[in-house]
Coordinates of C-alpha atoms and ligand atoms in Angstrom, one line a residue:
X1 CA 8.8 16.5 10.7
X2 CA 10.9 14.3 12.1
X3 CA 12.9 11.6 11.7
X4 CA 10.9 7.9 12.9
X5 CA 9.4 7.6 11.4
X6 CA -3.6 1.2 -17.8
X7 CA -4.2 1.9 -21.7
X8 CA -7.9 2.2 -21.4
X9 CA -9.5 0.1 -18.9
X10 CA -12.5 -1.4 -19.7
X11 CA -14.0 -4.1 -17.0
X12 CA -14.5 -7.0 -19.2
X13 CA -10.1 -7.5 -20.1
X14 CA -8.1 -10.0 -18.3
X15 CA -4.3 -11.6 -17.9
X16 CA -3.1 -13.6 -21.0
X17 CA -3.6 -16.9 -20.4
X18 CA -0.2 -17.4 -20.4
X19 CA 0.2 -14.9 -17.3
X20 CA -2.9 -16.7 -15.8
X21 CA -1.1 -19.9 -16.1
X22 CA 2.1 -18.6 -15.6
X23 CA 4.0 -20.8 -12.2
X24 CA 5.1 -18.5 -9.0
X25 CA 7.9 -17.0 -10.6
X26 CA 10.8 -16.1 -8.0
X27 CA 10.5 -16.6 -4.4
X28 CA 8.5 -14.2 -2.3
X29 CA 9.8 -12.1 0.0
X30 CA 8.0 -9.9 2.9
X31 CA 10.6 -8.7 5.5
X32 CA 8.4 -5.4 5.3
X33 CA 6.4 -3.7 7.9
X34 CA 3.5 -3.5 6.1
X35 CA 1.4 -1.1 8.6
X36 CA -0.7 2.1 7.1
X37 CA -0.1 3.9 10.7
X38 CA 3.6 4.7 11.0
X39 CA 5.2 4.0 13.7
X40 CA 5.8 7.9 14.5
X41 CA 1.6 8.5 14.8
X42 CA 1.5 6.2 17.0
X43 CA 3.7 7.2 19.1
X44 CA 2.5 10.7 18.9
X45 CA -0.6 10.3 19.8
X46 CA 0.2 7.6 22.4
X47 CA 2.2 11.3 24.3
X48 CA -0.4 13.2 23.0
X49 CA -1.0 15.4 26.0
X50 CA -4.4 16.5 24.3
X51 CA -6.1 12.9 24.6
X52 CA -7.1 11.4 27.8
X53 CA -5.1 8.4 29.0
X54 CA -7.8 6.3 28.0
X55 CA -7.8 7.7 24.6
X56 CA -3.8 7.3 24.5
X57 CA -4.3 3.4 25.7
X58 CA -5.3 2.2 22.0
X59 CA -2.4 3.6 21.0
X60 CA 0.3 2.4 23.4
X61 CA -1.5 -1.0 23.0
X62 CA -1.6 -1.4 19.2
X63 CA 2.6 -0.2 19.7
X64 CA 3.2 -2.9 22.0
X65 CA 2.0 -5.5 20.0
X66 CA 3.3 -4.0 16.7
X67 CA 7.0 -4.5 18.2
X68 CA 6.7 -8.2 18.5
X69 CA 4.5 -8.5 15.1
X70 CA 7.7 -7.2 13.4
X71 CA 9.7 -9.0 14.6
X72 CA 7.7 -12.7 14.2
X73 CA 7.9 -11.4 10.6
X74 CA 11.5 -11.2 10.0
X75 CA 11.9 -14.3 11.4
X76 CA 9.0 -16.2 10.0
X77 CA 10.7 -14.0 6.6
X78 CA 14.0 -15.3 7.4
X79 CA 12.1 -19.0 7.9
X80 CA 10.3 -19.2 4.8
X81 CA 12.7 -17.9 2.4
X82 CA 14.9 -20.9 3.9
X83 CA 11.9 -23.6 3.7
X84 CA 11.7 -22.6 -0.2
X85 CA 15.3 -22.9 -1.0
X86 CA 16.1 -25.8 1.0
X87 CA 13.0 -28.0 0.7
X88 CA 11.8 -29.7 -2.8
X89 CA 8.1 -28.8 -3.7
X90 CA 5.7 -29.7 -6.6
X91 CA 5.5 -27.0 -9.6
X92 CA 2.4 -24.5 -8.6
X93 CA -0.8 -25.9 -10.1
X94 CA -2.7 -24.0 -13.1
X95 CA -4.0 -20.9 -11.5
X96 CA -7.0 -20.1 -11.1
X97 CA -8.9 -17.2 -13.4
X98 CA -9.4 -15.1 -10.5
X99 CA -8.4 -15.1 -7.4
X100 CA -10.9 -16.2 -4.4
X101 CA -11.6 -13.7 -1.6
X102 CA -12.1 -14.6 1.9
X103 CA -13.3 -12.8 5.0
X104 CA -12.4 -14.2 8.6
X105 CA -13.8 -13.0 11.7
X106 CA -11.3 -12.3 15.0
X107 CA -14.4 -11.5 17.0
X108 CA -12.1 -8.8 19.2
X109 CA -9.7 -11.8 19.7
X110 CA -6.2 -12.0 18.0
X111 CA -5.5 -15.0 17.1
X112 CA -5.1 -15.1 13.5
X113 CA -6.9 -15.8 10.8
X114 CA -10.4 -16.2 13.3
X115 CA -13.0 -18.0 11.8
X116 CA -14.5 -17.9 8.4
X117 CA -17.4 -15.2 7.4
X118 CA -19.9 -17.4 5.5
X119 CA -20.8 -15.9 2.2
X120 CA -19.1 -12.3 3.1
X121 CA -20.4 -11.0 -0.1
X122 CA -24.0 -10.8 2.1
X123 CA -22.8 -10.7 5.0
X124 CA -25.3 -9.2 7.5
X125 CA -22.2 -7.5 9.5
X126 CA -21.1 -4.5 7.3
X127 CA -17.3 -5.0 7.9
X128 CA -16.9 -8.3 6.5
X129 CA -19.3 -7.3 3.5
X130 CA -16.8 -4.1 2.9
X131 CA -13.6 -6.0 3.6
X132 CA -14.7 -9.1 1.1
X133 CA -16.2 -6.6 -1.7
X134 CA -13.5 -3.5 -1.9
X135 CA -10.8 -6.6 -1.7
X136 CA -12.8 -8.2 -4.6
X137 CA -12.6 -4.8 -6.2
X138 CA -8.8 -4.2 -5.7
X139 CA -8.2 -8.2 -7.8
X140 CA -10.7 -6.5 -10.3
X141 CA -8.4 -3.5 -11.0
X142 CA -5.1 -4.9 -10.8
X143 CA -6.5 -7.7 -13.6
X144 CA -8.6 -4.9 -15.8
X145 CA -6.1 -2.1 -15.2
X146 CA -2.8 -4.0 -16.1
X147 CA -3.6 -7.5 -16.5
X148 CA -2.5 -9.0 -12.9
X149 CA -4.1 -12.1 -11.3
X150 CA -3.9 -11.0 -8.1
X151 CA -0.7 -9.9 -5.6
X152 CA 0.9 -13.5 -6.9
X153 CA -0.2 -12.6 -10.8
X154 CA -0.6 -16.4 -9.8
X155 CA -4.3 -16.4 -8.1
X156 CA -3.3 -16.4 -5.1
X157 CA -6.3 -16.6 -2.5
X158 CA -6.8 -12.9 -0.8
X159 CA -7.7 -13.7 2.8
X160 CA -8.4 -10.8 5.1
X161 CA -9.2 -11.1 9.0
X162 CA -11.8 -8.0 10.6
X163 CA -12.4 -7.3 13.8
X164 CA -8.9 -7.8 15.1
X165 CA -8.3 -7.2 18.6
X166 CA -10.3 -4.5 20.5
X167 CA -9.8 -0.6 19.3
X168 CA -7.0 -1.1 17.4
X169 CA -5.4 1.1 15.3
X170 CA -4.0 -0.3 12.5
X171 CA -4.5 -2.6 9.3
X172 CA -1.5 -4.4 7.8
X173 CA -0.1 -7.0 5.5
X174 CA 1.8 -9.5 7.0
X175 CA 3.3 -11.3 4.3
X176 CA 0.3 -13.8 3.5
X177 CA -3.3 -11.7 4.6
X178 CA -4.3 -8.6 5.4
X179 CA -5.7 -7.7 9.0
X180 CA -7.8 -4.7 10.1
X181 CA -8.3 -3.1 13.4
X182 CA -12.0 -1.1 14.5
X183 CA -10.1 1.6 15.4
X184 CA -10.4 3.6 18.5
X185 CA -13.0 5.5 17.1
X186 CA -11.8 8.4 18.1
X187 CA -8.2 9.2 16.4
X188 CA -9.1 6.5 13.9
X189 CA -12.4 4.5 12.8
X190 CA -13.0 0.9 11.2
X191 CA -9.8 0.1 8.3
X192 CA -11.8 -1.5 6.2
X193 CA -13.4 1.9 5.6
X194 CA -10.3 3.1 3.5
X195 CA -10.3 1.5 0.0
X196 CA -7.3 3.3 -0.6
X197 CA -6.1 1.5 2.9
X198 CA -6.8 -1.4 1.1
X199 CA -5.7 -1.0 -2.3
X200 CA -2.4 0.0 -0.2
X201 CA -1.7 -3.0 1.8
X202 CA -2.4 -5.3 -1.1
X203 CA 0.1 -3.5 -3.6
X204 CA 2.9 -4.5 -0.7
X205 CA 1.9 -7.8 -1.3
X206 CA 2.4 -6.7 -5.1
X207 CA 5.8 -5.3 -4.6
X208 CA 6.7 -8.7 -2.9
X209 CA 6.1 -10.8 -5.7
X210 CA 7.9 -8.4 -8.2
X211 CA 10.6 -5.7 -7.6
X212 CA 11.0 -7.1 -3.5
X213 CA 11.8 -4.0 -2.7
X214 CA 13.2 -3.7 0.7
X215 CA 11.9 -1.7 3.5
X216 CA 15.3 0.5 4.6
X217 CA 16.3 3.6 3.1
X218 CA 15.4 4.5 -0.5
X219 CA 13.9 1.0 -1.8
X220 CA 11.8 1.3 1.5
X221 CA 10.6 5.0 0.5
X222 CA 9.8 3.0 -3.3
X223 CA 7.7 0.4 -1.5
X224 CA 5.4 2.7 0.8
X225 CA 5.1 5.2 -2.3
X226 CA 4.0 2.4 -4.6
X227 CA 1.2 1.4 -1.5
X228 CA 0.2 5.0 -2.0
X229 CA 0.2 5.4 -6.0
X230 CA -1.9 2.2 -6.3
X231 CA -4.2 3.0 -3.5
X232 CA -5.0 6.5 -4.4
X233 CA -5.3 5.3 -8.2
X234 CA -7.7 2.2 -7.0
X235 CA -9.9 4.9 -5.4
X236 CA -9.8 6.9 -8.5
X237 CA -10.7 4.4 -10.6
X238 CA -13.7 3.0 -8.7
X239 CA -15.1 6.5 -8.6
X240 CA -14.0 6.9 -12.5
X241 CA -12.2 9.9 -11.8
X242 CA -9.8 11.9 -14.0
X243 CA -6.7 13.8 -11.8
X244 CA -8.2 16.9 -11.7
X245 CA -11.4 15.4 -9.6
X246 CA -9.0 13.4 -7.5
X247 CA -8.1 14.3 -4.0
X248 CA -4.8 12.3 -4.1
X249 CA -5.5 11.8 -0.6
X250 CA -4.3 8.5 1.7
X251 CA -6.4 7.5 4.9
X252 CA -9.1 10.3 4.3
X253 CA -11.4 7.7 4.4
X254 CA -10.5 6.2 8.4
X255 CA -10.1 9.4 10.2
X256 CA -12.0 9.7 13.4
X257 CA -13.9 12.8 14.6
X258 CA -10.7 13.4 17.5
X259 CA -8.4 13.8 14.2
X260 CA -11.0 15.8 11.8
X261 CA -11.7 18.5 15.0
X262 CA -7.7 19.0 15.3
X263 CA -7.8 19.5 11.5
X264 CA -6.5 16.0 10.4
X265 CA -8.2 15.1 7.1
X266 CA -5.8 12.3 6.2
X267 CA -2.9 10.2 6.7
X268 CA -0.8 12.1 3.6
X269 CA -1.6 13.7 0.5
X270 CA 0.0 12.8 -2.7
X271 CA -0.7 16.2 -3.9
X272 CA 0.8 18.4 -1.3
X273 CA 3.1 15.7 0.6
X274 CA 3.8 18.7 3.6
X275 CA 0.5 19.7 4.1
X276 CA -0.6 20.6 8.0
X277 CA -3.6 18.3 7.1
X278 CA -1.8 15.3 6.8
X279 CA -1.5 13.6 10.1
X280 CA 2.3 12.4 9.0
X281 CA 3.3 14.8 6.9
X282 CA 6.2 13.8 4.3
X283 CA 9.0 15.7 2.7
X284 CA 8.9 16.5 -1.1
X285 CA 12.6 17.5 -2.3
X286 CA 15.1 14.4 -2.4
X287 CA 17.5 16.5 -0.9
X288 CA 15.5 16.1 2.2
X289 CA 16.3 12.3 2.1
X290 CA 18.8 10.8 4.4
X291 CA 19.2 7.1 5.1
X292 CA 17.3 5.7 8.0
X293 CA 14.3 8.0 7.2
X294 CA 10.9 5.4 8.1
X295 CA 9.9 4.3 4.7
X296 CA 6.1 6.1 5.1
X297 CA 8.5 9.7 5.3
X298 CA 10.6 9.0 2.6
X299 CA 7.8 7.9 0.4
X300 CA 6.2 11.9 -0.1
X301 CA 9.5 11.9 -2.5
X302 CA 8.3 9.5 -5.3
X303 CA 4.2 10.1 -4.3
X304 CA 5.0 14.1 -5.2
X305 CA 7.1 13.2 -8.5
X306 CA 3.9 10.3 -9.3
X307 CA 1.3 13.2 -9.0
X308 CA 2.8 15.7 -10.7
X309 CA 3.4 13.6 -13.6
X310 CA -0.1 12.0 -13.8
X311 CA -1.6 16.0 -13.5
X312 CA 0.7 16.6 -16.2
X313 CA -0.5 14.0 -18.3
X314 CA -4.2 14.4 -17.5
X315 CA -6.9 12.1 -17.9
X316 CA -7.2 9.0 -15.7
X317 CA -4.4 8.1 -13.9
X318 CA -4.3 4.2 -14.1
X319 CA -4.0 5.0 -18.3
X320 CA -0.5 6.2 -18.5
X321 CA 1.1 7.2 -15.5
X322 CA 0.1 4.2 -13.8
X323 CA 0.8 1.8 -16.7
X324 CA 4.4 3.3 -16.4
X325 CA 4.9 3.0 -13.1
X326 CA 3.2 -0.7 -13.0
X327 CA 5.4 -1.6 -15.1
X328 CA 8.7 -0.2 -13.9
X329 CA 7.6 -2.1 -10.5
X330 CA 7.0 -5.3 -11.9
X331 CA 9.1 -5.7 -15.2
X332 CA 11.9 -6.2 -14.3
X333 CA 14.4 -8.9 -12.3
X334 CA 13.8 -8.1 -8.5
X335 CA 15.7 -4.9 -7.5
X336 CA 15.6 -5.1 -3.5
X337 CA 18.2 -2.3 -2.7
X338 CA 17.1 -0.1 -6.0
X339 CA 17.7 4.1 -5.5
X340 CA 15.1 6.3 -6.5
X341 CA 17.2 7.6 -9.0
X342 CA 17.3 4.4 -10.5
X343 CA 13.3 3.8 -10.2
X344 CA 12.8 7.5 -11.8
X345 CA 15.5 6.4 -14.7
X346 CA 13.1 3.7 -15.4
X347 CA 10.1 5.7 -15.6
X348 CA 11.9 8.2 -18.2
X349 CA 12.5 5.5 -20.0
X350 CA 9.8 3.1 -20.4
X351 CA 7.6 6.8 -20.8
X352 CA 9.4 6.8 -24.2
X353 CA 9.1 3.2 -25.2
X354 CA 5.2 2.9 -24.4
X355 CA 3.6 5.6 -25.8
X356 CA 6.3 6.2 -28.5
X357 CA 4.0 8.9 -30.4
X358 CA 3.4 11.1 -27.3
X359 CA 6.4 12.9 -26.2
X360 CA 4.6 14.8 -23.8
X361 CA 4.1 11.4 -21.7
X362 CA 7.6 11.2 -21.4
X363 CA 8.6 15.3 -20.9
X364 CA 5.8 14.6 -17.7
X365 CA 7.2 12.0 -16.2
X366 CA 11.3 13.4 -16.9
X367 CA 9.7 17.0 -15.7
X368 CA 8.0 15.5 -12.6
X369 CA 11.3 13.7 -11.3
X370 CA 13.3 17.0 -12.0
X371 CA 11.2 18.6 -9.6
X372 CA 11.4 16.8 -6.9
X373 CA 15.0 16.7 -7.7
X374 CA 15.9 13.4 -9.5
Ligands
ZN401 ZN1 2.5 0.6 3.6

């Protein structure tokens, strides 16, 4: 490995109506780069001896154009924090209940957002009907699960754009939509396949409405591992499982038949962070951390302590464990440059103050950071 890189949750529940109605609180923030594919895959596979050059092209493409999608988003970042300090706006109307979804079609082109899916619920083009229905899905969990109106908690419109570009390998959040790629097909097949993808990219836009955790160093490894908690526990829930039916994996879901032959099965795995089945593989002791780590490396830390204390808690995920760390992401004042020491502090200590009468939630969660040595 190397250095590059809910209480019970019924369906029917929503936000308070004071969250519903609640304005946009602080000032969003996305200087992130909100890819699921790190940087270091790609650039693997765009080497790797074992493909033919025209199965390496997808890959050196989708880098290319990755460079100068970063940095357009630090500087539209930089551009729009500045338009919302500087220039006087209205107060945010009453939000709405839920938040719309909508589907827009690049057609292989890349110019963003494309043009607008007609009814993508029905969709006769399978892509837009799986993008607009697992995004539905994602709104539906964050507002049963723990009572969020979307990534806002404002219903803000989730608008996603298919089809982008020609084989590419990647789906990301840019800040204001999500974007997926077909895939090559052969390393990787169509995003929108991956509802933990999905529940992953959305949950950055999550994290940039509530803790704005950075994307350097340890707050970076905090963002991509709480894309990875939610996502895996998304995919849980829609498949009701409990931890012990869970495969805690990331990305299972978009792996192409050139990645399953070589004996990729995923992206990572909560569960065994290290694993030679992960196709980025991820360290699990914090004394493995150094700064400058990429953020999807870093992350195994905080995924490994999250599933060892939902396993240790049992049951469904989303119920404790998740309520925990939901809240530890988004109660509090932002916390852009936060330690993971900090953010497993705060789990130990709301595990006491929410579940009061089960000690063992909190002995879970303080046994869980112990072990990956925090
Ligand atoms: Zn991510």
């Amino acid at each position: 490995m190397k250095n590059a890189p809910g209480f019970a949750c019924g369906r029917v529940s929503s936000g308070s109506r004071r969250d519903r109605l609640a304005p946009r609180a602080r000032p969003p923030r996305c200087d992130c780069r909100c890819f699921i594919i790190p940087t270091d895959v790609l650039e693997r596979m765009a080497k790797d001896k074992k493909l033919t050059p025209e199965e390496r092209k997808p890959f050196v493409d989708t880098m290319k154009v990755e460079k100068e999608w970063r940095k357009a988003r630090v500087a539209l970042s930089k551009l729009s924090h500045l338009v919302r300090t500087v220039l006087p706006a209205a107060p945010a109307a009453a939000a709405p209940a839920a938040p719309a979804v909508t589907v827009f079609d690049c057609a292989h082109g890349t110019t963003l957002p494309g043009s607008p899916v007609p009814n993508p619920g029905t969709a006769p083009d399978a892509v837009a009907k799986r993008a607009f229905t697992e995004t539905q899905a994602v709104a539906d969990f964050y507002q049963t699960c723990f009572g969020r109106n979307s990534v806002d908690d404002a219903g803000m419109t989730l608008m996603s754009s298919i089809h982008y570009s020609i084989n590419y390998n990647n789906a990301f959040w840019n800040g204001t939509q999500m974007t997926y790629g077909d895939g090559d097909g052969n390393i990787f097949i169509d995003f929108t396949k991956g509802n933990d993808v999905i529940a992953h990219e959305l949950t950055h836009g999550v994290t940039q409405y509530s803790a704005r955790l950075s994307y350097t160093n340890q707050a970076g490894g905090l963002n991509e591992s709480v894309s990875d908690v939610f996502g895996s526990m998304f995919r849980q829930w829609q498949a009701d499982q409990d931890v012990t039916g869970a495969d805690w994996l990331i990305g299972s879901d978009i792996m192409g038949p050139g990645a399953t032959a070589r004996g990729f099965t995923c992206l990572r795995d909560l569960s065994n962070p290290a694993a030679k089945h992960c196709l980025a593989p991820q360290p699990t002791k914090f004394s493995q951390y150094r700064d400058g780590l990429d953020p999807h490396f870093s992350s195994g830390i905080p995924n490994f302590a999250f599933y060892k204390a939902a396993m240790a808690i049992g049951g469904k995920s989303w119920e404790k464990a998740g309520k925990i760390w939901y809240q530890a992401l988004t109660g509090f004042p932002p916390s852009p440059n936060m330690r993971m020491s900090a953010f497993a502090k705060r789990t130990r200590s709301l595990a006491a103050s929410m579940f009061p009468t089960e000690p063992a939630v909190r002995t879970a969660v303080d046994k869980a950071w112990t072990a990956v040595g925090l």
